Tab-separated table of C-alpha atoms in Angstrom:
chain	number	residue	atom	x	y	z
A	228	UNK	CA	-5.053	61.828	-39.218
A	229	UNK	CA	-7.741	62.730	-41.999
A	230	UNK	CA	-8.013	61.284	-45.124
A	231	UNK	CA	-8.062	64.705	-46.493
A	232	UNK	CA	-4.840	64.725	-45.138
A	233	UNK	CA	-3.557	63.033	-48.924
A	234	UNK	CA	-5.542	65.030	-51.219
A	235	UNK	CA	-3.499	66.766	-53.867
A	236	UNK	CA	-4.595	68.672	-56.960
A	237	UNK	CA	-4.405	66.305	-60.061
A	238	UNK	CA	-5.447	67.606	-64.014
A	239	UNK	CA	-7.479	64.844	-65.666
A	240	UNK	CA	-5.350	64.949	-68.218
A	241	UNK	CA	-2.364	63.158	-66.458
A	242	UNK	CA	-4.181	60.042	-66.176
A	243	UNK	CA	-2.812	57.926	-68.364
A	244	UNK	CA	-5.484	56.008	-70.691
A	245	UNK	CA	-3.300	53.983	-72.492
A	246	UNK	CA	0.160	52.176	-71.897
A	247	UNK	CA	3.693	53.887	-73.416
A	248	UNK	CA	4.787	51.525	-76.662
A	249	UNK	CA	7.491	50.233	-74.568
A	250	UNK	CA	7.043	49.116	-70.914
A	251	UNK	CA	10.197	50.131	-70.039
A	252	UNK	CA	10.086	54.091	-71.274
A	253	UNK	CA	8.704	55.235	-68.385
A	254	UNK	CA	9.454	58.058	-66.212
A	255	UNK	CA	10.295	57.322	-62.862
A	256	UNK	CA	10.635	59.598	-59.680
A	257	UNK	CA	13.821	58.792	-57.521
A	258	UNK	CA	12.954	59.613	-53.420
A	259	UNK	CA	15.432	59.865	-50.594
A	260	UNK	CA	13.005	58.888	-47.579
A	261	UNK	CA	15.358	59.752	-45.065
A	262	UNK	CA	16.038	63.842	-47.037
A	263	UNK	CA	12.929	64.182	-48.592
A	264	UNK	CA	15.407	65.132	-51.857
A	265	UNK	CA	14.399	63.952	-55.471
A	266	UNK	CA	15.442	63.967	-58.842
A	267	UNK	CA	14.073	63.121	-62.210
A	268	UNK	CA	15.038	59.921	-63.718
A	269	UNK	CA	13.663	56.645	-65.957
A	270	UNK	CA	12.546	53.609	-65.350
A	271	UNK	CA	15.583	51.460	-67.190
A	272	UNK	CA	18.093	53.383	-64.764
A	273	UNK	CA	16.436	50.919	-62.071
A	274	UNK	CA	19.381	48.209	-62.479
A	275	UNK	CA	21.721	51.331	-61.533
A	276	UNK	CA	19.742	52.264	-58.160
A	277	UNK	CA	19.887	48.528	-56.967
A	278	UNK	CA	22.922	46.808	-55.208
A	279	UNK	CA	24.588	43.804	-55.561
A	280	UNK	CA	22.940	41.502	-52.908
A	281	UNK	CA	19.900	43.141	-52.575
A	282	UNK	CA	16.432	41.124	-52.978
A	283	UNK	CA	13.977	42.326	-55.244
A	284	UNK	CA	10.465	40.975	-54.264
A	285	UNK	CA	7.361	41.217	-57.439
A	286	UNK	CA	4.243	39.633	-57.011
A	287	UNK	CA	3.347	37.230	-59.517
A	288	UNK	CA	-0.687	37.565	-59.569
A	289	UNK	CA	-2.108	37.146	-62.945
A	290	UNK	CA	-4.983	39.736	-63.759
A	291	UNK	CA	-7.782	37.457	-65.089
A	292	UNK	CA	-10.674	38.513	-67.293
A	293	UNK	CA	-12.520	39.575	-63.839
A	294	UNK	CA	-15.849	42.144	-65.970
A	295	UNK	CA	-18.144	40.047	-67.498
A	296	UNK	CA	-21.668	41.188	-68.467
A	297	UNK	CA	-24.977	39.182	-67.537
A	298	UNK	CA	-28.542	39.190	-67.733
A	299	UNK	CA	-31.203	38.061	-65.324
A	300	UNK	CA	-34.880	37.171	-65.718
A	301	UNK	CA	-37.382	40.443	-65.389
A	302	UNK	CA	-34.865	43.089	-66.330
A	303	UNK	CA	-34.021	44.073	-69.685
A	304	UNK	CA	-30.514	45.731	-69.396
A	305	UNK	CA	-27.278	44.551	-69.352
A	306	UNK	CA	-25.777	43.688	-65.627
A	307	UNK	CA	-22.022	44.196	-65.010
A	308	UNK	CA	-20.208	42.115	-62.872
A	309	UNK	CA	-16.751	42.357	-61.408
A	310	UNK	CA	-15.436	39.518	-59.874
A	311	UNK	CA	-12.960	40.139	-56.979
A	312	UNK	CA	-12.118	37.458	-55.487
A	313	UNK	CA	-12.369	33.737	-55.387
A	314	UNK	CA	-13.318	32.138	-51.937
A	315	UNK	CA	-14.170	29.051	-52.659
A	316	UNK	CA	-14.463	26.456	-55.695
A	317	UNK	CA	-17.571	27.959	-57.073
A	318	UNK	CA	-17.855	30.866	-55.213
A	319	UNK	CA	-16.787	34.956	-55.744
A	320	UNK	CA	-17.242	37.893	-54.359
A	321	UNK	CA	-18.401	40.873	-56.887
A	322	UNK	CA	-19.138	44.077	-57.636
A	323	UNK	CA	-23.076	43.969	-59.651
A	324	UNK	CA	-24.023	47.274	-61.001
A	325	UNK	CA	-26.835	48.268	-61.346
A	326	UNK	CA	-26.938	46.323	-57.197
A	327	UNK	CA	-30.277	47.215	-56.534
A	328	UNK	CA	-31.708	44.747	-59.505
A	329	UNK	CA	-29.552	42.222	-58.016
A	330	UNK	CA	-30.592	40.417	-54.864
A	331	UNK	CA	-30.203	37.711	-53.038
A	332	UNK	CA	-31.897	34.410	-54.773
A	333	UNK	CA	-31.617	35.912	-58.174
A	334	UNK	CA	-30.141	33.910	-61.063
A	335	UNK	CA	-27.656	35.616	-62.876
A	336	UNK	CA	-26.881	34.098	-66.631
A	337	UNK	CA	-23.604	34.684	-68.581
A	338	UNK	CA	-22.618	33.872	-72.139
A	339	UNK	CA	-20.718	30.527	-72.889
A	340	UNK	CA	-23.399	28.493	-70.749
A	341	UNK	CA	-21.942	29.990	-67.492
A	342	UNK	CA	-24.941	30.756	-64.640
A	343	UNK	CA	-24.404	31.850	-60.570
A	344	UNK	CA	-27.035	32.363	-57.992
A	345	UNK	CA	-26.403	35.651	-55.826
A	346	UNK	CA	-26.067	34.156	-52.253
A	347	UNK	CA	-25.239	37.005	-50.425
A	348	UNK	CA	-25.569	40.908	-50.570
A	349	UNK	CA	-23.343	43.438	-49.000
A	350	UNK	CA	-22.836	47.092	-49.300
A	351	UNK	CA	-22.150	49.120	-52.516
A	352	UNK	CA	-23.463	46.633	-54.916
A	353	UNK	CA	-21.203	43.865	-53.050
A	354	UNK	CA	-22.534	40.211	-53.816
A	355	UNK	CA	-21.067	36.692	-53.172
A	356	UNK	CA	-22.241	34.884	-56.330
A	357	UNK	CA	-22.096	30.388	-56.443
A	358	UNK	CA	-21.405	29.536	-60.265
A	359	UNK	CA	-23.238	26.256	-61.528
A	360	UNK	CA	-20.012	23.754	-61.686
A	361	UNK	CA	-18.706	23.488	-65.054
A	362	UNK	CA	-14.791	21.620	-65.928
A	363	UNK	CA	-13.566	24.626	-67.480
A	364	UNK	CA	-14.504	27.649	-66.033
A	365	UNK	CA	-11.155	29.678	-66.331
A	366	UNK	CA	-11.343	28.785	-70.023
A	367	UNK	CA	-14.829	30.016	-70.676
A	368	UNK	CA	-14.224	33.272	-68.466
A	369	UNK	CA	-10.836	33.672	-70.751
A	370	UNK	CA	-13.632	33.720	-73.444
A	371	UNK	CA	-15.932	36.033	-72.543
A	372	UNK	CA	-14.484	37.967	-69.469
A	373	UNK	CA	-12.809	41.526	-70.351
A	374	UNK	CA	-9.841	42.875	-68.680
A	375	UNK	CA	-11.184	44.691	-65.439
A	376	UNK	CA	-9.557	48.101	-66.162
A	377	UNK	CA	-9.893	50.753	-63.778
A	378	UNK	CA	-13.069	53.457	-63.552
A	379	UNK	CA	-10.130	56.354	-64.031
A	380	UNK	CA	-9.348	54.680	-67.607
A	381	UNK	CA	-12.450	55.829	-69.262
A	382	UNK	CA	-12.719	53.693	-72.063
A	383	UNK	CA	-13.487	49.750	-72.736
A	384	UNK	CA	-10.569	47.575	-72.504
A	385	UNK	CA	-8.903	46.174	-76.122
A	386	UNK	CA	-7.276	43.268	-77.272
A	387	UNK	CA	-3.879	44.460	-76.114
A	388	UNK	CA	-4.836	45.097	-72.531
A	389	UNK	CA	-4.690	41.327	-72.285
A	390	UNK	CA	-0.929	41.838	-72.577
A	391	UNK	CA	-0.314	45.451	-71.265
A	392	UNK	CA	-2.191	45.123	-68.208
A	393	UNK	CA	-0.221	41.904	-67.214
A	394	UNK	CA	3.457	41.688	-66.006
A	395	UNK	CA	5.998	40.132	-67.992
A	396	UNK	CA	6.657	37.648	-65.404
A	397	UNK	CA	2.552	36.631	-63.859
A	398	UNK	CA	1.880	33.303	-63.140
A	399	UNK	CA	-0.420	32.705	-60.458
A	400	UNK	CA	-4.708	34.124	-61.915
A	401	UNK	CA	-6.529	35.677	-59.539
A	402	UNK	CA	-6.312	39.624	-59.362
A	403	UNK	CA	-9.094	41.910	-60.019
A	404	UNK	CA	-6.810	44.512	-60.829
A	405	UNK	CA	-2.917	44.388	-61.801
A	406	UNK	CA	0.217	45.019	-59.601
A	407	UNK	CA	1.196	47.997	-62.026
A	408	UNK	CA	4.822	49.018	-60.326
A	409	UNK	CA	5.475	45.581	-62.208
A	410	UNK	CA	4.217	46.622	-65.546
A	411	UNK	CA	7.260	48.397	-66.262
A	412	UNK	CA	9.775	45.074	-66.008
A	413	UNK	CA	10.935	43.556	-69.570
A	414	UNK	CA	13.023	40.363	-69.667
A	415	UNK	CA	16.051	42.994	-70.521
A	416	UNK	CA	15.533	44.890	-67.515
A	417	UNK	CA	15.269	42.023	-65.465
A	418	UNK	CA	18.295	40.689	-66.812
A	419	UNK	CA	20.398	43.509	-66.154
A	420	UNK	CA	19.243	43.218	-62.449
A	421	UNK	CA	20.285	40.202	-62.353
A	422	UNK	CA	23.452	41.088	-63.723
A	423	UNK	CA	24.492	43.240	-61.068
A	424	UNK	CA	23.639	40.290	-58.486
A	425	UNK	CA	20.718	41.262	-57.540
A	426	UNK	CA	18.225	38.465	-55.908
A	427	UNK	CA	14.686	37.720	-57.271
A	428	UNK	CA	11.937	36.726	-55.472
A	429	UNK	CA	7.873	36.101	-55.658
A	430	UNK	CA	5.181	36.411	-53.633
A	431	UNK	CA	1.674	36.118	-54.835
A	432	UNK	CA	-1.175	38.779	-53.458
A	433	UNK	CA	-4.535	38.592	-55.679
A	434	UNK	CA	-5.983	41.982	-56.050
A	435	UNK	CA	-9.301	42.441	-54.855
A	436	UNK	CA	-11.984	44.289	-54.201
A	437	UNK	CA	-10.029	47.138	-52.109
A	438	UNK	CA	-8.953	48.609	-55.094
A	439	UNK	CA	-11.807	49.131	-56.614
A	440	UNK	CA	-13.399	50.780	-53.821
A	441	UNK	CA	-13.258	54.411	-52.735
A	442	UNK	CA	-12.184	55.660	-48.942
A	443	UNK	CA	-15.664	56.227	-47.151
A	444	UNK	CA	-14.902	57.642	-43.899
A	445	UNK	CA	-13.168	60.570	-42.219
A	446	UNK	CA	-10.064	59.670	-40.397
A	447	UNK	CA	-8.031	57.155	-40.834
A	448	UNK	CA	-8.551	55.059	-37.881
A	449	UNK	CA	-11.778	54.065	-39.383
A	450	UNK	CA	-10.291	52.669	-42.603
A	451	UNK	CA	-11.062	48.713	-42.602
A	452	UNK	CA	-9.584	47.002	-45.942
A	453	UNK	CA	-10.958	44.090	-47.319
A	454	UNK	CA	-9.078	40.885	-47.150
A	455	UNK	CA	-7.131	39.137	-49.776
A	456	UNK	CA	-5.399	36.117	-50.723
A	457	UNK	CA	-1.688	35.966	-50.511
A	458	UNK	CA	1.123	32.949	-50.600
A	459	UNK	CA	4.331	33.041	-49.439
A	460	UNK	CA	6.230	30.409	-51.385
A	461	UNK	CA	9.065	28.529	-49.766
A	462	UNK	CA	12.111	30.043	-51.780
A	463	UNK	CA	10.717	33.476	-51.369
A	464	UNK	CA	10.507	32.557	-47.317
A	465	UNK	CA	14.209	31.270	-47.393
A	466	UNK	CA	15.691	34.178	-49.515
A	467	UNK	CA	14.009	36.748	-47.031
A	468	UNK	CA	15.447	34.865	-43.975
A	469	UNK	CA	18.913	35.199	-45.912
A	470	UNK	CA	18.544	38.805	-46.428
A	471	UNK	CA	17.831	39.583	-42.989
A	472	UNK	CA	20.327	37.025	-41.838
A	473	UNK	CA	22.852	39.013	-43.618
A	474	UNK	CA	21.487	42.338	-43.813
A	475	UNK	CA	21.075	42.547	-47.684
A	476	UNK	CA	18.396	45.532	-48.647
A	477	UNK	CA	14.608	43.985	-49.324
A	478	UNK	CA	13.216	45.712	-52.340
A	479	UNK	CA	9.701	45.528	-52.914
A	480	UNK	CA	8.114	46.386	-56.130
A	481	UNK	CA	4.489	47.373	-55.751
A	482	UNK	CA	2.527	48.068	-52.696
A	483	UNK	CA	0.530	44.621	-52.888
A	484	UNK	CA	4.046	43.190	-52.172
A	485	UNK	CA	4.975	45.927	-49.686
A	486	UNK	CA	1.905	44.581	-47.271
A	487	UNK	CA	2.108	40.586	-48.274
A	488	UNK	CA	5.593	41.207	-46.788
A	489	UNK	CA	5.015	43.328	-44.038
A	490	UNK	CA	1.694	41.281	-43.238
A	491	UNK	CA	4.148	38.163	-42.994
A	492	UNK	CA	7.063	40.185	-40.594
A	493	UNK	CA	4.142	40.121	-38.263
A	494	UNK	CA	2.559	36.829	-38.381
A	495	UNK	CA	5.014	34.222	-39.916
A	496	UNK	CA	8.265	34.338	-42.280
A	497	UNK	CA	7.874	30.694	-43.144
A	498	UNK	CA	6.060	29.434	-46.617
A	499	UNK	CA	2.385	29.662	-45.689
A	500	UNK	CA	-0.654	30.924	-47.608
A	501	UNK	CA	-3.413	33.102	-46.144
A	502	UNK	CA	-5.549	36.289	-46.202
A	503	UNK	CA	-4.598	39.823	-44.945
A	504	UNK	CA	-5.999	42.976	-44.898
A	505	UNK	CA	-3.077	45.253	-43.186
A	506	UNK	CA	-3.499	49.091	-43.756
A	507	UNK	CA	-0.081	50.968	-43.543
A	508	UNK	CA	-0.571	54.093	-42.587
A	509	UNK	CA	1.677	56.518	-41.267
A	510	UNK	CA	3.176	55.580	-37.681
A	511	UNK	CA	3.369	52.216	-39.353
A	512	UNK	CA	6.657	50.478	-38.378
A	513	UNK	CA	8.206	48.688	-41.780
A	514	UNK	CA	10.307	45.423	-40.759
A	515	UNK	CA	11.358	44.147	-43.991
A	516	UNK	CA	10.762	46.602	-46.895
A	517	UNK	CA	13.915	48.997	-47.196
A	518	UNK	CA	12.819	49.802	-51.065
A	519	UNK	CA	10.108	50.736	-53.135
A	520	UNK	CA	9.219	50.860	-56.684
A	521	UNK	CA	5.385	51.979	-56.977
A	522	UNK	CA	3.717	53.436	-59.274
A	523	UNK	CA	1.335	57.229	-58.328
A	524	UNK	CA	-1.636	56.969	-57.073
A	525	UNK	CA	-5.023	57.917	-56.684
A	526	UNK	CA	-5.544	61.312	-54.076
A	527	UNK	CA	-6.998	60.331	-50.351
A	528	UNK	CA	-6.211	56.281	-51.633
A	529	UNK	CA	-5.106	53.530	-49.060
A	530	UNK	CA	-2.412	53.269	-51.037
A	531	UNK	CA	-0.773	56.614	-51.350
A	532	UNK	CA	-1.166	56.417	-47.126
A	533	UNK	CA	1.376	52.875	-47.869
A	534	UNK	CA	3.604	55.296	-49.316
A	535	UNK	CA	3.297	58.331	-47.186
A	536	UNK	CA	3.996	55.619	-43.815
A	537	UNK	CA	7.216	54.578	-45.989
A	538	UNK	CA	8.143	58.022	-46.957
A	539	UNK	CA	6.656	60.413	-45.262
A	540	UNK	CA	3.627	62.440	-45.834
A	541	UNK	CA	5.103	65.820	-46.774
A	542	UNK	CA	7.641	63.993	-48.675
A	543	UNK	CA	5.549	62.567	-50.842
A	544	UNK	CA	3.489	65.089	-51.279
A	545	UNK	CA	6.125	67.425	-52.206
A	546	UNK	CA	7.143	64.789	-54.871
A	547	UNK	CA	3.414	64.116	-56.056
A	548	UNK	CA	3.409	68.385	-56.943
A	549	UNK	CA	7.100	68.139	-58.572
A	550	UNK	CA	5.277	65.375	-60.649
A	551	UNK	CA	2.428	66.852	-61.505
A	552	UNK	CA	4.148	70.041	-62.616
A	553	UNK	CA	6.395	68.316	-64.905
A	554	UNK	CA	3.516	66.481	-66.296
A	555	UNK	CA	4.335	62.937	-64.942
A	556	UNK	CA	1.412	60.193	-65.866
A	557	UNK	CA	-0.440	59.200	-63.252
A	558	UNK	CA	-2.146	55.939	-62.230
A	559	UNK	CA	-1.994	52.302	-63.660
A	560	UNK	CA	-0.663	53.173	-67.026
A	561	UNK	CA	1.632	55.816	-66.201
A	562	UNK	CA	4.894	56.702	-64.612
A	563	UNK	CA	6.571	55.342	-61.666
A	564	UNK	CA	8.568	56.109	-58.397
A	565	UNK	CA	11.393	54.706	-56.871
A	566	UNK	CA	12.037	55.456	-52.929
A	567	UNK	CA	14.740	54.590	-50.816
């Protein structure tokens, strides 16, 4: 297949810049998978689409302050960095723009007495950067880091990104980027879930630098994703062996937790950490995910290729159309699908 293949005709103007008032007002898409069929709906009729003794999986990353701004000696301007992922004690990989100022060797300093030396270079203004040790690092990048908000968002982040752009329920920092099907949860949704005995359940996948990068080839047997962190705690790992055991529904919320469980189906269902960089695309067999609550995405994306393996291309592009007609928002801050 082509990545052309998920293209679909989006107006600027559905991208959603800033988050509704109330995380939970969102619109939400329901999908039959198995019909094709969908209806109009909102995102606080979620407790009514889930059964008693399914298992709702979120992922608990914690967007941190990833965009921070240096300088470096010999060049006047400003140099952004993006940190994506953490890969060892001092040591991240980033996106540096402008790249071509930044090369291996150079020293780059940040405010708040924070300094790395670029040890590696890759494509598309890709660089490994070692930070100078200092005791509190996540403190001083809480102080001078911004919210890394996505290029289709044009405009800086704000103070109340800090709390938008996170779930209600993040615990574990890491992500370059949040896992937005989750931005719609509130503690009263979550309780009415529960209610209706419904499981919960966390995995942690840190958003990296995938996201942030576009699809540069032609088919999709080409794609290669870059790797990310992901943990499989022990009660998640016990609760999934339960639902299978009994064959209760597995619900994922987001497509970072769609692939930390699917990556996990094929490698190891016991608590274990590790890195994965599984691309779902269609053909893909899913062996735990039965559910999915994700948010629209971006056209010819990795991610709307997750979807269209779940629910079928034409399905979902059939939906993507209904949505766009009826003026659904799009994208991190917008609206929302259900499938099942």
């Amino acid at each position: 297949m082509l990545v052309s293949d998920f293209d679909f005709h989006l107006p600027e103007e559905l991208i959603a810049q800033q988050p509704l008032p109330e995380r939970d007002a969102s619109r939400m898409l329901v999908l039959d998978r198995h019909t094709g069929a969908f209806r109009d709906d909102n995102f606080r009729s979620l407790p009514s689409l889930l059964q008693p003794g399914d298992l709702l999986v979120l992922n608990n990353s914690r967007v941190i302050p990833a965009r921070l701004y240096a300088t470096r000696s010999g060049f006047t301007g400003q140099i952004e960095v993006l940190l994506t992922q953490q890969t060892a004690p001092l040591e991240w990989t980033a996106l540096v723009r402008p790249g071509k100022k930044v090369r291996v060797g150079t020293t780059l300093v940040f405010a708040d007495q924070l300094q790395a030396e670029v040890i590696a270079a890759g494509e598309f203004g890709e660089r490994t950067l070692r930070f100078a040790p200092v005791n509190d690092f996540f403190v001083r990048l809480d102080r001078i880091g911004h919210i890394p908000l996505p290029p289709y968002m044009h405009r800086p982040d704000d103070a109340g990104d800090r709390e938008r752009y996170q779930t209600v329920y993040n615990q574990q920092p890491g992500s370059a980027a949040a896992p937005t099907a989750g931005l719609h949860f509130t503690p009263r949704v979550l309780e009415e879930i529960k209610a209706r005995g419904v499981q919960i359940a966390t995995i942690t996948l840190h958003v990296g630098l995938g996201t942030f990068q576009p699809v540069r080839v032609e088919r999709l047997d080409e794609i290669r994703l870059h790797t990310e962190h992901y943990t499989l705690p022990e009660e998640t790992a016990h609760a999934i062996q339960g639902a299978q055991q009994e064959g209760r529904r597995i619900v994922a919320a987001g497509t970072t937790t769609v692939r930390t469980l699917e990556h996990c189906a094929r490698t190891s269902l016991e608590p274990h950490s590790g890195e994965t960089n599984i691309f779902l695309s269609p053909g893909a067999e899913f062996k735990l995910v039965q559910a999915l609550l994700t948010n629209f995405h971006l056209p010819q994306s990795t991610l709307l290729m997750l979807v269209s393996a779940f629910a079928g291309r034409d399905n979902v592009l059939h939906a993507y159309n209904h949505a766009v007609a009826e003026r659904y928002r799009f994208f991190s801050y917008g609206d929302c699908m259900f499938i099942a």
